[in-house]
Coordinates of C-alpha atoms and ligand atoms in Angstrom, one line a residue:
M342 CA 11.5 -14.5 -18.3
Q343 CA 10.8 -16.9 -15.6
P344 CA 10.7 -15.9 -11.9
T345 CA 14.0 -16.5 -10.2
M346 CA 14.3 -20.1 -8.8
K347 CA 16.5 -19.2 -5.8
P348 CA 14.5 -18.5 -2.6
H349 CA 14.1 -14.8 -1.9
L350 CA 15.9 -13.8 1.3
L351 CA 13.3 -11.2 2.1
E352 CA 10.4 -13.7 2.4
P353 CA 9.4 -12.8 5.9
D354 CA 8.8 -16.3 7.3
F355 CA 12.5 -17.1 7.1
E356 CA 11.9 -20.8 6.7
S357 CA 14.4 -21.2 3.9
L358 CA 17.0 -19.2 5.7
N359 CA 16.6 -21.1 8.9
Q360 CA 16.8 -24.4 7.0
W361 CA 19.9 -23.2 5.1
L362 CA 21.7 -22.3 8.4
L363 CA 20.8 -25.8 9.8
D364 CA 22.1 -27.5 6.6
H365 CA 25.3 -25.6 6.8
A366 CA 25.9 -26.2 10.5
Q367 CA 25.5 -22.6 11.4
P368 CA 24.1 -21.3 14.7
A369 CA 20.4 -20.2 14.6
F370 CA 21.3 -16.7 15.8
R371 CA 22.8 -16.0 12.4
A372 CA 19.2 -15.6 11.1
G373 CA 18.8 -12.7 13.5
Q374 CA 22.0 -11.2 12.3
V375 CA 21.0 -11.4 8.7
R376 CA 17.6 -9.9 9.5
K377 CA 19.2 -7.0 11.3
W378 CA 21.4 -6.3 8.3
F379 CA 18.6 -5.7 6.0
F380 CA 15.9 -4.2 8.2
E381 CA 18.0 -2.0 10.5
K382 CA 21.4 -1.6 8.9
R383 CA 20.0 -1.2 5.4
A384 CA 22.4 -3.5 3.7
S385 CA 22.0 -3.7 0.0
G386 CA 23.7 -7.1 -0.5
F387 CA 25.4 -10.0 1.3
D388 CA 28.9 -8.4 1.1
A389 CA 28.0 -5.8 3.6
M390 CA 27.2 -8.3 6.3
T391 CA 30.6 -8.1 7.9
D392 CA 29.8 -9.9 11.2
L393 CA 29.1 -13.1 9.2
P394 CA 32.0 -15.3 8.2
R395 CA 33.0 -14.8 4.6
T396 CA 32.1 -18.4 3.7
V397 CA 28.6 -17.8 5.1
R398 CA 28.2 -14.6 3.1
E399 CA 29.3 -16.3 -0.1
G400 CA 27.1 -19.3 0.6
L401 CA 24.1 -17.1 1.1
A402 CA 24.8 -15.1 -2.0
A403 CA 25.0 -18.4 -4.0
D404 CA 21.8 -19.8 -2.7
F405 CA 19.5 -16.8 -2.2
E406 CA 18.3 -13.7 -4.0
F407 CA 18.5 -10.6 -1.9
W408 CA 16.7 -8.2 -4.3
T409 CA 14.3 -9.7 -6.8
T410 CA 13.3 -6.4 -8.3
R411 CA 15.2 -3.9 -10.4
I412 CA 14.6 -0.1 -10.2
V413 CA 13.4 0.9 -13.7
R414 CA 12.7 4.5 -12.8
H415 CA 13.3 6.7 -9.8
Q416 CA 11.5 10.1 -9.8
Q417 CA 11.7 12.9 -7.3
A418 CA 9.2 15.7 -6.9
S419 CA 10.0 19.2 -5.5
D420 CA 7.8 18.5 -2.5
G421 CA 10.1 15.6 -1.4
T422 CA 7.9 12.8 -2.8
E423 CA 9.9 10.0 -4.5
K424 CA 8.5 7.3 -6.6
L425 CA 10.1 4.0 -7.7
L426 CA 9.0 1.9 -10.6
L427 CA 10.2 -1.6 -9.9
Q428 CA 10.4 -4.4 -12.4
L429 CA 9.8 -7.9 -10.9
A430 CA 11.7 -11.0 -11.8
D431 CA 9.0 -12.1 -14.2
G432 CA 8.9 -8.7 -16.0
G433 CA 5.8 -7.3 -14.2
R434 CA 6.0 -3.8 -13.0
I435 CA 4.8 -2.1 -9.7
E436 CA 5.1 1.3 -8.1
C437 CA 5.8 2.5 -4.6
V438 CA 6.2 5.9 -3.2
L439 CA 8.0 7.7 -0.3
L440 CA 6.2 10.8 1.0
R441 CA 7.8 13.4 3.3
D442 CA 5.5 15.5 5.5
G443 CA 7.1 17.3 8.4
A444 CA 8.8 14.6 10.5
R445 CA 6.7 11.9 8.8
R446 CA 8.3 9.5 6.4
S447 CA 5.4 7.5 4.9
I448 CA 5.5 4.9 2.2
C449 CA 2.8 3.8 -0.1
I450 CA 3.2 0.2 -1.3
S451 CA 1.5 -2.1 -3.9
S452 CA -0.1 -5.4 -3.2
Q453 CA -0.7 -6.8 -6.7
V454 CA 0.5 -6.4 -10.2
G455 CA -2.5 -4.5 -11.7
C456 CA -5.9 -4.8 -10.0
A457 CA -9.1 -6.7 -10.7
M458 CA -11.5 -4.3 -9.0
G459 CA -12.0 -2.2 -12.1
C460 CA -12.8 1.2 -10.4
V461 CA -13.5 3.3 -13.5
F462 CA -11.3 6.3 -12.6
C463 CA -8.2 4.4 -11.5
A464 CA -5.1 3.8 -13.6
S465 CA -4.1 0.6 -11.8
G466 CA -6.9 -1.6 -12.9
L467 CA -7.1 -0.5 -16.6
D468 CA -5.5 -3.8 -17.7
G469 CA -6.9 -6.1 -15.0
V470 CA -4.7 -8.0 -12.6
D471 CA -1.6 -10.1 -13.4
R472 CA -0.9 -11.7 -10.1
N473 CA -0.5 -11.2 -6.3
L474 CA 2.8 -10.0 -5.0
T475 CA 4.7 -12.4 -2.8
A476 CA 5.3 -11.3 0.8
G477 CA 9.0 -10.9 -0.1
E478 CA 8.1 -8.5 -2.9
I479 CA 6.0 -6.4 -0.6
V480 CA 8.8 -6.3 2.0
E481 CA 11.3 -5.4 -0.8
Q482 CA 9.3 -2.3 -1.6
M483 CA 9.6 -1.2 2.0
L484 CA 13.4 -1.7 2.0
R485 CA 14.0 -0.1 -1.4
L486 CA 12.1 3.0 -0.1
Q487 CA 13.9 2.9 3.2
Q488 CA 17.2 3.1 1.3
L489 CA 16.2 6.5 -0.1
L490 CA 16.4 8.0 3.4
P491 CA 19.5 9.4 5.0
P492 CA 20.8 7.1 7.9
D493 CA 19.4 9.3 10.6
E494 CA 15.8 9.1 9.3
R495 CA 13.4 6.2 9.7
L496 CA 10.3 5.2 8.0
S497 CA 7.3 6.2 10.2
H498 CA 4.1 5.2 8.4
I499 CA 3.0 2.6 5.8
V500 CA -0.1 2.7 3.7
V501 CA -1.1 -0.2 1.5
M502 CA -2.6 2.1 -1.1
G503 CA -0.5 1.5 -4.1
M504 CA -1.5 -0.8 -7.0
G505 CA -3.8 -3.7 -6.3
E506 CA -6.5 -4.7 -3.8
P507 CA -4.7 -5.7 -0.6
L508 CA -7.6 -7.8 0.8
A509 CA -7.5 -9.9 -2.4
N510 CA -3.9 -10.8 -1.3
L511 CA -4.5 -10.8 2.4
K512 CA -2.1 -13.6 3.4
H513 CA 1.0 -12.1 1.8
V514 CA 0.1 -8.5 2.8
L515 CA -0.3 -9.6 6.4
A516 CA 3.0 -11.5 6.4
A517 CA 4.8 -8.4 5.1
L518 CA 3.1 -6.0 7.5
D519 CA 3.8 -8.3 10.4
A520 CA 7.5 -8.0 9.5
A521 CA 7.1 -4.3 9.2
S522 CA 5.6 -3.9 12.6
S523 CA 7.7 -6.5 14.4
R524 CA 10.5 -5.3 16.6
S525 CA 12.9 -7.6 14.8
G526 CA 11.7 -6.1 11.5
L527 CA 11.1 -2.4 10.8
G528 CA 9.6 -1.7 14.2
I529 CA 6.8 0.5 12.8
S530 CA 3.9 0.5 15.2
A531 CA 0.7 -1.1 13.9
R532 CA -1.1 2.2 14.6
R533 CA 0.9 3.7 11.9
I534 CA 0.1 1.1 9.3
T535 CA -3.0 1.5 7.1
I536 CA -4.6 -1.1 4.8
S537 CA -6.9 0.5 2.2
T538 CA -9.6 -1.7 0.7
V539 CA -12.3 -1.3 -1.9
G540 CA -14.5 -3.1 0.6
L541 CA -14.6 -6.9 0.4
P542 CA -16.7 -8.0 3.4
E543 CA -15.5 -11.6 3.7
A544 CA -11.9 -10.6 3.7
M545 CA -12.6 -7.7 6.0
D546 CA -14.1 -10.2 8.4
R547 CA -11.0 -12.4 8.1
L548 CA -8.9 -9.3 9.0
T549 CA -11.2 -8.6 12.0
Q550 CA -10.8 -12.2 13.2
T551 CA -7.0 -12.5 12.7
R552 CA -5.3 -9.1 12.9
P553 CA -7.5 -6.2 14.2
R554 CA -4.4 -4.1 14.9
Y555 CA -3.9 -2.1 11.7
H556 CA -5.8 1.0 10.5
L557 CA -8.5 0.2 8.0
A558 CA -9.5 2.6 5.2
V559 CA -12.5 1.8 3.1
S560 CA -12.8 3.3 -0.4
L561 CA -16.4 4.4 -0.6
H562 CA -16.5 7.0 -3.5
A563 CA -20.3 7.1 -3.6
P564 CA -23.1 7.5 -1.1
N565 CA -25.6 5.2 -2.7
D566 CA -25.5 1.9 -4.5
A567 CA -26.7 3.2 -7.9
L568 CA -23.7 5.5 -8.2
R569 CA -21.2 3.1 -6.5
N570 CA -22.2 0.3 -8.9
E571 CA -21.0 2.6 -11.7
L572 CA -17.8 3.8 -10.2
V573 CA -16.7 0.7 -8.3
P574 CA -18.1 -2.3 -10.3
V575 CA -17.4 -4.9 -7.6
N576 CA -20.1 -3.1 -5.6
R577 CA -22.7 -4.7 -7.8
R578 CA -22.3 -8.0 -6.0
I579 CA -21.7 -6.5 -2.6
G580 CA -23.6 -3.3 -1.8
I581 CA -22.7 -0.4 0.5
G582 CA -24.7 -1.8 3.4
R583 CA -22.5 -4.9 3.7
V584 CA -19.3 -2.9 3.3
I585 CA -20.2 -0.6 6.1
A586 CA -21.4 -3.4 8.4
A587 CA -18.1 -5.2 7.9
A588 CA -16.2 -2.0 8.6
D589 CA -18.2 -1.5 11.8
R590 CA -17.3 -5.1 12.9
Y591 CA -13.6 -4.2 12.3
F592 CA -14.0 -1.1 14.4
E593 CA -15.5 -3.1 17.3
A594 CA -12.7 -5.5 17.3
S595 CA -9.9 -3.1 16.7
G596 CA -11.0 0.1 18.5
R597 CA -9.3 1.9 15.7
R598 CA -11.1 4.8 14.1
L599 CA -12.2 3.9 10.6
T600 CA -11.3 5.9 7.6
F601 CA -13.6 6.2 4.6
E602 CA -12.1 7.4 1.3
Y603 CA -14.0 9.4 -1.2
V604 CA -12.4 10.4 -4.5
L605 CA -14.1 13.6 -5.7
L606 CA -14.9 13.5 -9.4
A607 CA -16.3 16.7 -11.0
D608 CA -20.0 16.5 -11.8
I609 CA -20.2 12.8 -10.9
N610 CA -20.1 12.4 -7.1
D611 CA -19.4 16.0 -6.0
R612 CA -22.9 17.5 -5.8
P613 CA -24.5 18.9 -2.6
E614 CA -27.0 16.0 -2.6
H615 CA -24.1 13.5 -2.6
A616 CA -22.5 15.3 0.4
R617 CA -25.9 15.2 2.2
Q618 CA -26.4 11.5 1.5
L619 CA -22.8 10.7 2.6
A620 CA -23.4 12.6 5.9
S621 CA -26.5 10.6 6.7
L622 CA -24.7 7.3 5.7
L623 CA -21.8 7.9 8.0
R624 CA -23.3 10.0 10.8
G625 CA -22.7 8.7 14.3
R626 CA -19.7 6.5 13.3
P627 CA -16.3 7.2 14.9
A628 CA -14.9 7.6 11.4
L629 CA -12.7 10.0 9.5
L630 CA -13.8 10.8 6.0
N631 CA -10.9 11.4 3.7
V632 CA -11.9 13.3 0.6
I633 CA -9.4 13.1 -2.3
P634 CA -9.8 15.5 -5.2
Y635 CA -9.3 13.4 -8.3
N636 CA -5.8 13.1 -9.7
P637 CA -6.5 13.0 -13.5
V638 CA -5.4 10.0 -15.4
P639 CA -4.4 10.5 -19.1
G640 CA -7.0 8.9 -21.4
L641 CA -9.8 8.8 -18.8
P642 CA -12.7 11.3 -19.0
Y643 CA -12.8 12.2 -15.3
R644 CA -11.9 15.6 -14.0
T645 CA -11.0 17.3 -10.7
P646 CA -13.8 19.4 -9.3
S647 CA -13.4 23.2 -9.1
S648 CA -12.3 24.6 -5.8
A649 CA -15.7 26.1 -5.3
A650 CA -17.3 22.6 -5.7
I651 CA -14.8 21.1 -3.3
Q652 CA -15.4 23.9 -0.8
Q653 CA -19.2 23.4 -0.9
F654 CA -18.9 19.7 -0.5
R655 CA -16.7 20.2 2.5
E656 CA -19.0 22.7 4.2
I657 CA -22.0 20.4 4.0
L658 CA -20.1 17.5 5.6
E659 CA -18.6 19.7 8.3
L660 CA -22.0 21.2 9.1
A661 CA -23.3 17.7 9.4
G662 CA -20.7 17.1 12.1
L663 CA -18.5 14.6 10.2
V664 CA -14.8 14.5 10.8
V665 CA -13.4 15.3 7.4
Q666 CA -10.0 15.6 5.9
F667 CA -9.3 16.9 2.4
R668 CA -6.1 15.2 1.3
Q669 CA -3.4 17.4 -0.1
R670 CA -2.1 16.3 -3.3
K671 CA 1.4 15.3 -3.2
G672 CA 3.8 14.3 -6.0
D673 CA 1.4 15.3 -8.8
E674 CA 4.3 16.2 -11.1
I675 CA 5.7 12.6 -10.9
A676 CA 2.3 10.9 -11.5
A677 CA 2.3 9.7 -7.9
A678 CA -1.3 8.4 -8.0
C679 CA -1.4 4.7 -8.1
G680 CA -0.7 3.0 -11.4
Q681 CA 0.0 6.1 -13.4
L682 CA 3.8 5.8 -13.8
R683 CA 3.6 2.2 -14.9
R684 CA 1.2 3.3 -17.7
V685 CA 3.3 6.2 -18.8
T686 CA 6.4 4.0 -19.1
A687 CA 4.6 0.9 -20.5
Q688 CA 6.1 -0.4 -23.7
P689 CA 3.6 -0.1 -26.5
A690 CA 2.3 -3.6 -27.4
S691 CA 4.0 -4.9 -30.5
Ligands
LIG1707 N1 -7.6 -1.2 -3.8 C1 -7.5 -0.4 -2.6 C2 -6.2 0.4 -2.6 C3 -5.7 1.1 -3.8 S1 -5.9 2.8 -4.2 C4 -8.6 0.6 -2.5 O1 -9.5 0.5 -3.4 O2 -8.7 1.2 -1.5 C5 -5.9 3.8 -2.8 C6 -7.0 4.9 -3.0 O3 -6.7 5.8 -4.1 C7 -8.4 4.4 -3.3 O4 -9.3 5.0 -2.6 C8 -8.5 4.7 -4.8 O5 -9.8 4.7 -5.2 C9 -7.8 6.0 -4.9 N2 -7.5 6.4 -6.3 C10 -7.2 5.6 -7.4 N3 -7.0 6.4 -8.5 C11 -7.0 7.7 -8.1 C12 -6.8 8.9 -8.8 N4 -6.5 9.0 -10.0 N5 -7.0 10.1 -8.1 C13 -7.3 10.0 -6.7 N6 -7.5 8.9 -6.0 C14 -7.4 7.7 -6.7

């Protein structure tokens, strides 16, 4: 199937919509009305936009796609986590998640179909990358998830930690996040938006130069290059030193505390010497270390460490004075770790 040929209304630059309004002799303020309908009033189609003349609604419906994805699966876990598997117009599939935690309503969104980074323990990259998502497709995930909330609840946080490497699709990710953080968009403060990267120094520097207002999380996963080269293959042409230097430059420009992520894999990167090396690597940085016990992926040989190993790892880091957070697992029962649901439901190749 070919991607739809009609422009996508949710493309955040709104050029096509503005042009359409001009061509149809409509006042420019209609663009703001339309925007309000889908960001604030959570309309799911043009019919709902009752303050627009009927002819305008019909004209827009004829010339634009509102949704370009279809919900293939909607799963709910008992802890309040909900996950959507979305099928794109060209048949590709992506995942996005809504997490409930106290008053927080966080969403985790994807930036690419698949992933090219090849981290050995991750489900998203097992088949490589198909393509970058458009900015409209990224915004669409936000709106689809927002629609799962009752009218009196709002999305509060966004993490770009779903499928894909956001810094390999920086332009579209930033266009979508700018819409999310804009007052005429979702109005979510940039402080509550996190971009998670495998650590691509050139793209991190571009982010530093253009938009040092979001939180940056860097997926480290190993305290030395020998181990990181095995777990995160792109590291072979980069090296931890350059990743951390680029993260430091981002911190200087943004003033936002960095987060380093570390997926804990039994008997691979969870030994006391790894914790000690990690402590000396990060010591002195205003950073949070987010340790994530591995969420097993069917077919991959990696395991979650025992609680004793996790505890020991934690104590060494805390004694060394690092600010550490051990992430609670959420949504395990619905395969909420990135890329897993897509694999479970993938059609077997014929
Ligand atoms: N490409 C980006 C964002 C994607 S994933 C990045 O590398 O940061 C977000 C985080 O989840 C990354 O730290 C990733 O390594 C981690 N992750 C991937 N698969 C996982 C799994 N099965 N269990 C726990 N964490 C996982």
